[in-house]
């Protein structure tokens, strides 16, 4: 089975722009979660989608949003980018059990 | 609220020596606990998981961890370190409630192996 894939792997944006990141889960997995990883804050949970519905949400501002499609693929969007949004964004998928499988991440740099 | 504390942001051991990475958790419900490893420029790879079965959990690459409820700990060990073990290790806790997929991570421990 193919693992979790994320596109693009690297992205450079400027402040004020918006960005969309994509995640394709492992085939058959219906839960997709997103995490932000920064040197200062570590790994933080953004949100989780299951069957096209947001099921859990972390403590991030409304500029961070996501969605899930009927094929379980997920996108996250960050609007009005700030320098502090520079991070590695990780997507993880789960079959509904306790284990989450992570993708390689998208490294976002905001200039 | 759940939390995880990893003692030691950097650990350095010699090749062939014992690896011990410490993790303590806080959870108001029975926890599910995980150790993940991250190599440079990669995502997280699951090493092992505790899901309320055996308290001693064996994972990949020779790693194991022991769940100790009385100490609220889930330390990761490997009897003999290998150069390829150099990476960053994260302990994480998940709310045991059905359907809860949120992982709360510790700050990570960077493991260095000296030849």
mmCIF file of C-alpha atoms in Angstrom, chain A residues 2-7 9 22-26 34 73-74 91 93 101-106:
data_model
loop_
_atom_site.group_PDB
_atom_site.id
_atom_site.type_symbol
_atom_site.label_atom_id
_atom_site.label_comp_id
_atom_site.label_asym_id
_atom_site.label_seq_id
_atom_site.Cartn_x
_atom_site.Cartn_y
_atom_site.Cartn_z
ATOM 1 C CA UNK A 2 1.217 3.456 -0.790
ATOM 2 C CA UNK A 3 1.839 5.688 2.191
ATOM 3 C CA UNK A 4 0.497 9.135 2.940
ATOM 4 C CA UNK A 5 1.490 11.610 0.255
ATOM 5 C CA UNK A 6 1.667 15.362 0.576
ATOM 6 C CA UNK A 7 2.049 17.989 -2.099
ATOM 7 C CA UNK A 9 6.936 19.176 -0.519
ATOM 8 C CA UNK A 22 -2.801 18.751 -0.128
ATOM 9 C CA UNK A 23 -2.768 15.340 1.521
ATOM 10 C CA UNK A 24 -3.712 11.933 0.133
ATOM 11 C CA UNK A 25 -4.218 9.340 2.871
ATOM 12 C CA UNK A 26 -3.433 5.670 2.769
ATOM 13 C CA UNK A 34 -2.976 17.906 10.255
ATOM 14 C CA UNK A 73 -8.146 13.415 0.307
ATOM 15 C CA UNK A 74 -7.723 16.522 2.399
ATOM 16 C CA UNK A 91 -0.602 15.165 7.490
ATOM 17 C CA UNK A 93 -4.090 9.263 8.208
ATOM 18 C CA UNK A 101 0.574 7.260 9.781
ATOM 19 C CA UNK A 102 2.378 10.389 8.754
ATOM 20 C CA UNK A 103 3.324 11.785 5.394
ATOM 21 C CA UNK A 104 6.673 13.433 4.600
ATOM 22 C CA UNK A 105 5.306 16.910 5.208
ATOM 23 C CA UNK A 106 5.179 20.196 3.331
#
